[in-house]
């Protein structure tokens, strides 16, 4: 029987990063993966394919709408959807191969098959009707998440799709109805809208992007509406009639009331994700779950069974690849006897639309609710020189600082490249920096990042360009 120091179940960003860090620390490591390829949701049907399509569709739209005003004259772009899907697939393949390479480089065994925990120190791996059992000092569960389903609405991944089907449609739907105005709905809605679909988003709450700063979400909704998105807030889809050529969705007010029917060629259901623990044998092994089906862990990622740990989407916290990665590193270090740690107060979040939305730390609503006295500094991209010359002035930077200490508590950006810009705020916050620290840091000119410095100056009511 093969024996290891660590067996990681799942090779998403949590699992494979954990395996690499553990190997770096001298452990003999194996990963178990039931999917045909490594990389988990993120590489195969999540972050990477969605970003490839967001990039390609943005280029398509820019070629059609923005080139001419810059004096770049091209004939109207034509969509070759199979080629765009091929571009997406090449991106996936490149990244999956990268993970395979990392496994080899770090001498990590890849055990293909479904993993099941038989108790402390034993994992069974089954594939094609055969199974083997390996022994290990520690086990990390990194099995990720699955799509949340809507009762009574069956996802066929052709006409009624989850994010997975929406990443592989074989033609642009005339009408795309999206259920859920969260990150997936707005990112994939953007892809298909740019390629020509009419997009209607039905959202249960009275706002889009719950969890993001309210003021940012409001402006983002206005920008998306200007782009052509239609929103039905405070509403829910209660059924989809699939009998005809066109789908007929029943939409009801969230609080009850008269229903209406919306027609669509494709319905995308994206109402969140749920932890994935199927077939892992957790109940039999005694691994406790919380009331939302997530693997319960202590502050050191330890489950209720000795030597079994869990990280990533399958445990509590934001379902983000970088959160899973950082937990992977931390748990490997803890298992090796070091002080692995994740600072959950400084985990950035990005919506990769145009413009992008990014955020780190507390929102204004969270500070209000916690009774923290804060000051706000804002700066619009309309007053940022680089944004003006590029004519990409949508959005603004918002900094929230402690009213007494000036320590930065949250930074929220809506604007082009907001996803790249957020990291100077994250580093500042990791070091406990103040708005004054940010305001006194020299920023290169002309960059969009100067808007961050100006927003920090605005906390002290002394922005220069406003
Ligand atoms: P996963 O990536 O889900 O990997 C789990 C792996 O475990 C899978 O490969 C699965 O096959 C395997 N597995 C499960 N059970 C077993 C078993 N019993 N035996 C063997 N193997 C098993 N996050 C971001 O941060 N940025 C983004 O831009 C982003 N975009 C996204 C876009 C979409 C459309 C979706 C759906 C998600 C996106 N996410 C994004 C979220 C991100 O994909 C997840 O947070 C991340 O993949 C979680 O990593 P993980 O390692 O916990 O699990
Ligand atoms: P989400 O949690 O972001 O949004 C789901 C939305 O659906 C919410 O606004 C919710 O109020 C709404 N909703 C729930 N039930 C509903 C109903 N019955 N009718 C109408 N609306 C309803 O979930 P989403 O978009 O599915 O994404 C899943 C996860 O994937 C997210 O947690 C996110 O962290 C991750 N992800 C991250 C990305 C990124 O970082 N850029 C990109 C895509 C996904």
Coordinates of C-alpha atoms and ligand atoms in Angstrom, one line a residue:
X1 CA 0.0 0.0 0.0
X2 CA 1.4 3.4 -1.0
X3 CA 2.0 5.7 1.9
X4 CA 2.1 9.5 2.0
X5 CA 2.6 12.4 4.4
X6 CA -0.3 14.2 2.8
X7 CA -3.2 13.3 0.4
X8 CA -5.2 16.2 -1.0
X9 CA -8.6 15.4 -2.4
X10 CA -9.4 17.8 -5.3
X11 CA -7.0 19.7 -7.6
X12 CA -8.7 23.1 -7.9
X13 CA -6.8 26.2 -6.8
X14 CA -7.1 25.2 -3.2
X15 CA -6.0 21.6 -3.6
X16 CA -3.1 21.9 -6.1
X17 CA -1.6 24.9 -4.4
X18 CA -1.8 23.1 -1.1
X19 CA 0.0 20.1 -2.6
X20 CA 2.8 22.2 -4.1
X21 CA 3.4 24.1 -0.8
X22 CA 3.4 20.8 1.1
X23 CA 6.0 19.3 -1.3
X24 CA 8.1 22.4 -1.0
X25 CA 8.1 21.8 2.8
X26 CA 9.5 18.3 2.2
X27 CA 6.3 16.2 2.4
X28 CA 5.5 13.2 0.2
X29 CA 2.3 14.3 -1.4
X30 CA -0.5 12.8 -3.6
X31 CA -3.5 14.5 -5.1
X32 CA -6.7 12.8 -5.9
X33 CA -8.9 14.0 -8.8
X34 CA -12.0 12.5 -10.2
X35 CA -12.3 14.9 -13.2
X36 CA -10.5 14.0 -16.4
X37 CA -8.3 17.1 -16.1
X38 CA -6.6 18.9 -13.1
X39 CA -7.4 22.4 -12.0
X40 CA -10.9 22.1 -10.6
X41 CA -13.8 24.5 -11.3
X42 CA -11.6 27.5 -11.7
X43 CA -9.5 26.2 -14.5
X44 CA -12.0 24.1 -16.3
X45 CA -15.4 25.7 -16.0
X46 CA -14.9 28.8 -13.9
X47 CA -12.4 31.7 -13.6
X48 CA -10.3 30.8 -16.7
X49 CA -12.9 30.1 -19.4
X50 CA -15.0 33.0 -18.3
X51 CA -12.1 35.4 -18.4
X52 CA -11.1 34.1 -21.9
X53 CA -14.6 34.8 -23.2
X54 CA -14.8 38.1 -21.4
X55 CA -11.6 39.2 -23.1
X56 CA -12.5 37.9 -26.5
X57 CA -16.0 39.5 -26.4
X58 CA -14.6 42.8 -25.1
X59 CA -12.3 42.9 -28.1
X60 CA -15.2 42.1 -30.4
X61 CA -17.2 45.0 -29.0
X62 CA -14.3 47.4 -29.0
X63 CA -13.6 46.6 -32.6
X64 CA -17.2 47.4 -33.4
X65 CA -17.7 50.4 -31.2
X66 CA -14.5 52.1 -30.0
X67 CA -11.9 51.8 -32.7
X68 CA -13.5 54.3 -35.1
X69 CA -13.5 57.2 -32.6
X70 CA -9.7 56.6 -32.1
X71 CA -9.2 56.8 -35.9
X72 CA -8.7 53.1 -36.3
X73 CA -10.9 52.2 -39.3
X74 CA -11.9 48.6 -39.6
X75 CA -14.8 46.9 -41.3
X76 CA -17.6 45.7 -39.0
X77 CA -16.3 42.7 -37.0
X78 CA -17.8 39.3 -37.7
X79 CA -18.3 36.8 -35.0
X80 CA -16.7 33.4 -35.4
X81 CA -18.1 31.7 -32.3
X82 CA -16.4 28.3 -32.8
X83 CA -13.0 30.1 -33.1
X84 CA -13.8 32.1 -30.0
X85 CA -14.6 28.9 -28.1
X86 CA -11.4 27.4 -29.5
X87 CA -9.5 30.4 -28.1
X88 CA -11.2 29.7 -24.7
X89 CA -10.3 26.0 -24.9
X90 CA -6.6 26.8 -25.7
X91 CA -6.5 29.0 -22.5
X92 CA -8.0 26.2 -20.4
X93 CA -5.6 23.6 -21.9
X94 CA -2.6 25.8 -21.3
X95 CA -3.5 26.3 -17.6
X96 CA -4.4 22.6 -17.0
X97 CA -1.0 21.6 -18.5
X98 CA 0.6 24.1 -16.2
X99 CA -0.9 22.3 -13.2
X100 CA 0.2 18.9 -14.5
X101 CA 3.8 20.4 -14.9
X102 CA 3.7 21.7 -11.3
X103 CA 2.7 18.2 -10.0
X104 CA 5.6 16.6 -11.9
X105 CA 8.1 19.3 -10.9
X106 CA 7.2 18.9 -7.2
X107 CA 7.2 15.1 -7.4
X108 CA 3.5 15.0 -6.4
X109 CA 1.7 11.7 -7.3
X110 CA -1.6 12.3 -9.2
X111 CA -4.1 9.6 -8.4
X112 CA -7.0 9.7 -10.8
X113 CA -10.4 8.7 -9.5
X114 CA -13.0 9.6 -6.8
X115 CA -11.5 9.9 -3.3
X116 CA -13.3 8.6 -0.3
X117 CA -12.1 9.1 3.3
X118 CA -12.1 5.8 5.2
X119 CA -11.1 7.5 8.5
X120 CA -7.9 9.0 9.9
X121 CA -5.0 8.2 7.6
X122 CA -6.9 6.2 4.9
X123 CA -8.2 7.3 1.5
X124 CA -9.8 5.0 -1.1
X125 CA -9.5 6.0 -4.7
X126 CA -12.0 4.5 -7.2
X127 CA -12.0 4.7 -11.0
X128 CA -13.4 2.5 -13.7
X129 CA -14.8 0.0 -11.3
X130 CA -11.4 -0.5 -9.6
X131 CA -10.2 0.9 -6.3
X132 CA -7.1 1.3 -4.3
X133 CA -6.5 2.4 -0.7
X134 CA -3.5 4.7 0.3
X135 CA -2.2 5.5 3.7
X136 CA -1.4 9.0 4.7
X137 CA -0.5 11.0 7.8
X138 CA -2.8 13.9 6.8
X139 CA -5.7 14.5 4.5
X140 CA -6.9 17.8 3.0
X141 CA -10.4 18.0 1.6
X142 CA -10.4 20.5 -1.3
X143 CA -13.5 19.3 -3.2
X144 CA -14.9 22.7 -4.0
X145 CA -18.4 23.5 -4.9
X146 CA -21.2 22.8 -7.3
X147 CA -24.0 24.9 -8.8
X148 CA -27.0 25.7 -6.7
X149 CA -30.2 24.6 -8.3
X150 CA -33.7 26.2 -8.5
X151 CA -36.5 24.0 -7.4
X152 CA -38.7 22.9 -10.3
X153 CA -36.3 24.1 -13.0
X154 CA -34.2 21.5 -14.6
X155 CA -30.8 22.5 -16.0
X156 CA -30.2 20.7 -19.3
X157 CA -27.1 22.8 -20.1
X158 CA -28.5 23.5 -23.6
X159 CA -31.5 25.8 -23.1
X160 CA -31.6 26.1 -19.4
X161 CA -28.0 26.4 -18.4
X162 CA -25.7 26.8 -15.4
X163 CA -22.5 28.8 -15.8
X164 CA -21.0 25.6 -17.3
X165 CA -23.4 25.5 -20.2
X166 CA -23.3 29.3 -20.6
X167 CA -19.5 29.0 -21.2
X168 CA -20.2 26.7 -24.2
X169 CA -23.3 27.9 -26.0
X170 CA -23.1 27.0 -29.7
X171 CA -24.9 30.1 -30.8
X172 CA -25.6 33.6 -29.5
X173 CA -29.1 33.5 -27.9
X174 CA -31.5 36.1 -29.2
X175 CA -32.8 36.6 -25.7
X176 CA -30.9 35.5 -22.6
X177 CA -32.8 35.5 -19.3
X178 CA -30.5 35.4 -16.3
X179 CA -31.7 34.4 -12.8
X180 CA -29.4 36.0 -10.2
X181 CA -27.6 39.4 -10.5
X182 CA -24.4 38.1 -8.8
X183 CA -21.0 37.8 -10.2
X184 CA -21.7 35.0 -12.7
X185 CA -24.8 36.6 -14.0
X186 CA -23.1 39.9 -14.7
X187 CA -19.9 38.5 -16.1
X188 CA -21.5 35.9 -18.4
X189 CA -24.4 38.3 -19.2
X190 CA -21.7 40.7 -20.4
X191 CA -20.1 38.1 -22.6
X192 CA -23.4 37.2 -24.4
X193 CA -24.7 40.8 -24.5
X194 CA -21.5 42.0 -26.2
X195 CA -21.9 39.2 -28.7
X196 CA -25.4 40.3 -29.5
X197 CA -27.9 38.8 -27.0
X198 CA -30.7 40.8 -25.4
X199 CA -30.1 40.3 -21.7
X200 CA -32.7 40.5 -18.9
X201 CA -31.6 39.8 -15.3
X202 CA -34.1 38.7 -12.7
X203 CA -32.8 39.3 -9.1
X204 CA -34.5 38.3 -5.9
X205 CA -33.1 41.2 -3.9
X206 CA -33.8 44.9 -4.6
X207 CA -30.1 45.4 -5.7
X208 CA -27.4 43.8 -7.7
X209 CA -24.2 42.2 -6.4
X210 CA -25.2 41.7 -2.8
X211 CA -22.2 42.0 -0.5
X212 CA -20.5 44.7 -2.6
X213 CA -20.6 48.3 -1.4
X214 CA -24.2 49.6 -2.1
X215 CA -23.1 52.9 -3.8
X216 CA -20.8 51.1 -6.1
X217 CA -23.5 48.5 -7.0
X218 CA -26.0 51.3 -7.7
X219 CA -23.6 53.0 -10.1
X220 CA -22.6 49.7 -11.7
X221 CA -26.3 48.9 -12.3
X222 CA -26.7 52.3 -14.1
X223 CA -23.7 51.6 -16.3
X224 CA -24.9 48.2 -17.2
X225 CA -28.3 49.6 -18.0
X226 CA -26.6 52.2 -20.3
X227 CA -24.9 49.2 -22.0
X228 CA -28.3 47.6 -22.6
X229 CA -28.8 45.2 -19.7
X230 CA -32.4 45.1 -18.3
X231 CA -32.9 44.3 -14.6
X232 CA -36.0 43.0 -12.8
X233 CA -35.1 43.5 -9.2
X234 CA -37.2 42.1 -6.3
X235 CA -38.4 39.3 -8.5
X236 CA -38.0 35.5 -8.8
X237 CA -38.3 33.0 -11.5
X238 CA -40.7 30.2 -10.3
X239 CA -40.9 28.0 -13.4
X240 CA -39.8 27.7 -17.0
X241 CA -42.1 26.2 -19.7
X242 CA -39.8 24.3 -22.1
X243 CA -42.6 22.9 -24.3
X244 CA -42.4 25.4 -27.2
X245 CA -39.5 26.6 -29.4
X246 CA -39.1 29.7 -27.1
X247 CA -38.8 29.2 -23.3
X248 CA -41.5 30.9 -21.2
X249 CA -40.3 31.8 -17.7
X250 CA -42.8 32.7 -15.0
X251 CA -41.5 35.7 -13.0
X252 CA -43.1 36.7 -9.7
X253 CA -42.5 39.6 -7.4
X254 CA -40.2 38.3 -4.5
X255 CA -42.8 39.2 -1.9
X256 CA -45.7 37.6 -3.9
X257 CA -48.1 39.1 -6.3
X258 CA -49.1 38.9 -9.9
X259 CA -46.8 36.8 -12.1
X260 CA -45.7 37.7 -15.6
X261 CA -44.2 35.6 -18.4
X262 CA -40.9 36.4 -20.0
X263 CA -39.7 34.7 -23.2
X264 CA -36.2 33.6 -23.7
X265 CA -34.0 31.4 -26.0
X266 CA -31.7 30.5 -23.1
X267 CA -32.2 30.8 -19.3
X268 CA -29.0 31.0 -17.2
X269 CA -29.5 30.0 -13.6
X270 CA -26.8 31.5 -11.4
X271 CA -28.1 31.8 -7.9
X272 CA -25.0 30.8 -6.0
X273 CA -22.9 27.7 -5.4
X274 CA -23.1 25.0 -2.8
X275 CA -20.3 23.0 -1.1
X276 CA -19.5 19.7 -2.9
X277 CA -19.0 16.7 -0.6
X278 CA -20.8 13.9 -2.5
X279 CA -19.2 10.5 -2.3
X280 CA -16.5 11.6 0.1
X281 CA -17.7 9.3 2.9
X282 CA -17.7 12.2 5.4
X283 CA -20.7 10.9 7.4
X284 CA -19.2 7.5 7.9
X285 CA -15.8 8.9 8.7
X286 CA -17.3 11.3 11.3
X287 CA -16.4 14.5 9.6
X288 CA -18.9 17.1 10.7
X289 CA -20.7 19.6 8.4
X290 CA -22.2 22.9 9.4
X291 CA -25.9 23.9 8.9
X292 CA -25.2 24.9 5.3
X293 CA -23.5 21.6 4.3
X294 CA -20.0 23.0 4.5
X295 CA -17.2 21.0 6.1
X296 CA -16.8 22.4 9.6
X297 CA -13.3 23.5 10.5
X298 CA -11.5 25.2 13.4
X299 CA -9.3 28.3 12.9
X300 CA -6.5 25.9 11.8
X301 CA -8.6 24.2 9.1
X302 CA -8.9 21.0 11.2
X303 CA -12.1 19.1 10.9
X304 CA -13.8 17.0 13.6
X305 CA -11.6 14.0 12.6
X306 CA -7.9 14.0 13.6
X307 CA -5.5 14.5 10.7
X308 CA -8.3 15.6 8.3
X309 CA -8.4 19.2 7.2
X310 CA -10.5 21.2 4.7
X311 CA -10.1 24.3 2.6
X312 CA -11.6 26.3 -0.3
X313 CA -15.2 26.4 -1.5
X314 CA -16.1 23.4 0.6
X315 CA -15.6 25.4 3.8
X316 CA -17.1 28.7 5.0
X317 CA -16.0 32.1 3.5
X318 CA -16.0 33.7 0.1
X319 CA -16.1 31.2 -2.8
X320 CA -13.0 32.6 -4.5
X321 CA -10.0 30.9 -6.1
X322 CA -7.4 33.1 -4.3
X323 CA -9.1 32.5 -0.9
X324 CA -8.8 28.7 -1.6
X325 CA -5.2 29.1 -2.7
X326 CA -4.2 31.1 0.4
X327 CA -5.9 28.5 2.6
X328 CA -4.1 25.8 0.7
X329 CA -0.7 27.4 1.6
X330 CA -1.7 28.0 5.2
X331 CA -2.9 24.5 5.9
X332 CA 0.2 23.0 4.3
X333 CA 2.3 25.2 6.6
X334 CA 0.2 24.3 9.6
X335 CA 0.6 20.5 8.9
X336 CA 4.3 21.1 8.6
X337 CA 4.3 22.6 12.1
X338 CA 4.5 26.2 10.9
X339 CA 2.2 29.2 11.6
X340 CA 0.1 29.3 8.4
X341 CA -2.5 32.0 8.4
X342 CA -5.1 33.7 6.2
X343 CA -6.2 37.3 6.9
X344 CA -9.9 37.2 6.0
X345 CA -10.2 41.0 6.4
X346 CA -8.1 41.5 3.3
X347 CA -9.4 39.3 0.6
X348 CA -10.0 41.2 -2.6
X349 CA -13.1 40.6 -4.8
X350 CA -13.3 41.5 -8.5
X351 CA -16.1 41.4 -11.1
X352 CA -14.4 41.2 -14.5
X353 CA -16.9 43.2 -16.5
X354 CA -16.3 46.4 -18.3
X355 CA -15.9 48.5 -16.3
X356 CA -14.5 46.1 -13.6
X357 CA -15.7 46.3 -10.0
X358 CA -13.2 45.6 -7.2
X359 CA -13.3 45.7 -3.5
X360 CA -11.2 44.9 -0.4
X361 CA -12.2 45.2 3.2
X362 CA -15.4 46.6 4.7
X363 CA -18.3 48.2 2.8
X364 CA -20.0 51.3 4.0
X365 CA -23.0 49.3 5.0
X366 CA -20.8 46.9 7.1
X367 CA -19.2 49.8 8.9
X368 CA -22.6 51.4 9.6
X369 CA -23.9 48.2 11.0
X370 CA -20.8 47.7 13.2
X371 CA -21.2 51.3 14.5
X372 CA -17.6 52.2 13.4
X373 CA -17.1 55.9 12.8
X374 CA -15.5 56.4 9.4
X375 CA -14.5 59.0 6.8
X376 CA -15.0 58.6 3.1
X377 CA -12.8 59.8 0.2
X378 CA -14.0 59.5 -3.4
X379 CA -12.5 60.3 -6.7
X380 CA -14.2 59.9 -10.1
X381 CA -12.3 58.7 -13.2
X382 CA -13.8 61.7 -15.1
X383 CA -11.2 63.8 -13.3
X384 CA -8.3 61.4 -13.9
X385 CA -6.1 62.5 -16.8
X386 CA -5.3 59.0 -18.2
X387 CA -8.9 58.0 -18.2
X388 CA -9.9 61.2 -19.9
X389 CA -7.4 60.8 -22.8
X390 CA -8.4 57.1 -23.2
X391 CA -12.1 58.2 -23.0
X392 CA -12.8 55.5 -20.4
X393 CA -14.1 57.6 -17.6
X394 CA -16.9 55.4 -16.1
X395 CA -16.6 54.9 -12.4
X396 CA -14.9 56.1 -9.2
X397 CA -12.7 55.1 -6.3
X398 CA -14.0 55.1 -2.8
X399 CA -11.9 54.8 0.3
X400 CA -13.3 54.2 3.8
X401 CA -11.0 55.1 6.7
X402 CA -11.4 55.0 10.4
X403 CA -12.5 58.4 11.6
X404 CA -10.2 58.3 14.6
X405 CA -7.0 56.5 13.4
X406 CA -7.3 57.2 9.6
X407 CA -6.5 53.4 9.1
X408 CA -8.0 52.3 5.8
X409 CA -10.9 49.9 6.4
X410 CA -12.2 49.4 2.9
X411 CA -11.5 50.3 -0.7
X412 CA -14.0 50.0 -3.5
X413 CA -13.4 50.7 -7.2
X414 CA -15.6 50.7 -10.3
X415 CA -13.7 51.4 -13.5
X416 CA -11.4 50.0 -16.2
X417 CA -8.6 47.8 -14.7
X418 CA -10.2 48.1 -11.2
X419 CA -9.2 44.4 -10.7
X420 CA -5.5 45.2 -11.1
X421 CA -5.7 48.5 -9.1
X422 CA -7.2 47.0 -6.0
X423 CA -4.0 45.4 -4.9
X424 CA -2.1 48.5 -3.7
X425 CA -5.0 48.9 -1.3
X426 CA -4.7 45.3 -0.3
X427 CA -1.0 45.6 0.5
X428 CA -1.6 48.9 2.3
X429 CA -4.3 47.2 4.5
X430 CA -2.1 44.2 5.2
X431 CA 0.4 46.6 6.7
X432 CA -2.3 48.5 8.6
X433 CA -1.7 51.6 6.6
X434 CA -3.7 54.9 6.7
X435 CA -5.3 57.0 4.0
X436 CA -2.5 59.5 4.7
X437 CA 0.1 56.8 3.9
X438 CA -1.6 56.3 0.6
X439 CA -2.0 60.0 -0.1
X440 CA 1.7 60.6 0.5
X441 CA 2.8 57.7 -1.7
X442 CA 4.1 59.0 -5.1
X443 CA 2.0 57.5 -7.9
X444 CA 3.3 57.5 -11.5
X445 CA 1.6 59.9 -13.9
X446 CA -0.4 59.4 -16.0
X447 CA -2.0 56.3 -14.5
X448 CA -5.5 55.3 -13.5
X449 CA -4.0 54.5 -10.1
X450 CA -3.6 58.2 -9.4
X451 CA -7.3 58.1 -8.7
X452 CA -6.6 56.0 -5.7
X453 CA -4.1 58.5 -4.4
X454 CA -6.6 61.3 -5.0
X455 CA -9.4 59.4 -3.2
X456 CA -7.0 59.0 -0.3
X457 CA -6.3 62.8 -0.4
X458 CA -10.1 63.3 -0.5
X459 CA -10.4 61.4 2.8
X460 CA -8.5 64.5 4.2
X461 CA -10.6 66.8 1.9
X462 CA -7.6 67.9 -0.1
X463 CA -7.9 66.1 -3.5
X464 CA -6.0 68.1 -6.1
X465 CA -7.9 67.5 -9.3
X466 CA -11.4 67.9 -8.1
Ligands
LIG1 P1 -12.7 23.5 -7.1 O1 -12.0 24.4 -8.0 O2 -14.2 23.4 -7.2 O3 -12.0 22.1 -7.2 C1 -12.5 21.0 -6.6 C2 -12.0 19.8 -7.3 O4 -12.2 18.6 -6.5 C3 -12.6 19.5 -8.6 O5 -11.7 19.3 -9.6 C4 -13.4 18.2 -8.4 O6 -13.5 17.4 -9.6 C5 -12.6 17.5 -7.3 N1 -13.3 16.6 -6.5 C6 -14.5 16.8 -5.8 N2 -14.9 15.7 -5.1 C7 -13.9 14.8 -5.4 C8 -13.6 13.5 -4.9 N3 -14.5 12.8 -4.1 N4 -12.5 12.8 -5.3 C9 -11.7 13.4 -6.2 N5 -11.8 14.7 -6.6 C10 -12.9 15.3 -6.2 N6 -13.2 32.8 -8.4 C11 -12.3 33.8 -8.5 O7 -11.6 34.0 -7.5 N7 -12.1 34.5 -9.6 C12 -12.9 34.3 -10.7 O8 -12.8 35.0 -11.7 C13 -13.9 33.3 -10.7 N8 -14.7 33.1 -11.7 C14 -15.6 32.0 -11.7 C15 -16.4 31.8 -12.8 C16 -17.3 30.8 -12.7 C17 -18.2 30.6 -13.9 C18 -17.4 29.9 -11.6 C19 -18.4 28.8 -11.6 C20 -16.6 30.2 -10.5 C21 -15.7 31.2 -10.5 N9 -14.9 31.5 -9.4 C22 -14.0 32.5 -9.5 C23 -14.9 30.7 -8.2 C24 -13.7 29.7 -8.2 O9 -13.8 28.8 -9.3 C25 -13.8 28.8 -6.9 O10 -13.8 29.6 -5.8 C26 -12.6 27.9 -6.9 O11 -12.5 27.0 -8.0 C27 -12.6 27.0 -5.6 O12 -11.5 26.2 -5.5 P2 -11.4 24.9 -4.8 O13 -10.0 24.4 -4.9 O14 -12.0 25.0 -3.4 O15 -12.4 23.9 -5.5
LIG2 P1 -23.7 35.0 -6.2 O1 -23.9 34.6 -4.8 O2 -22.6 35.9 -6.6 O3 -25.1 35.7 -6.8 C1 -26.3 35.0 -6.8 C2 -27.4 36.0 -6.9 O4 -28.6 35.3 -7.1 C3 -27.6 36.8 -5.7 O5 -27.7 38.2 -6.1 C4 -28.9 36.3 -5.1 O6 -29.6 37.3 -4.4 C5 -29.6 35.9 -6.3 N1 -30.7 34.9 -6.1 C6 -30.7 33.8 -5.3 N2 -31.8 33.1 -5.4 C7 -32.5 33.7 -6.4 C8 -33.8 33.4 -7.0 N3 -34.5 32.4 -6.6 N4 -34.2 34.3 -7.9 C9 -33.5 35.4 -8.3 N5 -32.3 35.6 -7.8 C10 -31.8 34.8 -6.8 O7 -23.6 33.6 -7.0 P2 -23.2 33.3 -8.5 O8 -23.2 34.5 -9.4 O9 -24.0 32.1 -8.9 O10 -21.7 32.9 -8.3 C11 -21.3 31.8 -7.5 C12 -20.0 32.0 -6.8 O11 -18.9 32.0 -7.8 C13 -19.9 33.4 -6.1 O12 -20.0 33.1 -4.8 C14 -18.6 33.9 -6.5 O13 -17.8 34.0 -5.4 C15 -18.0 32.9 -7.5 N6 -17.6 33.6 -8.7 C16 -16.6 34.6 -8.6 C17 -16.2 35.3 -9.7 C18 -15.2 36.4 -9.5 O14 -14.6 36.4 -8.5 N7 -15.1 37.2 -10.5 C19 -16.9 35.1 -11.0 C20 -17.9 34.1 -11.0 C21 -18.2 33.4 -9.8

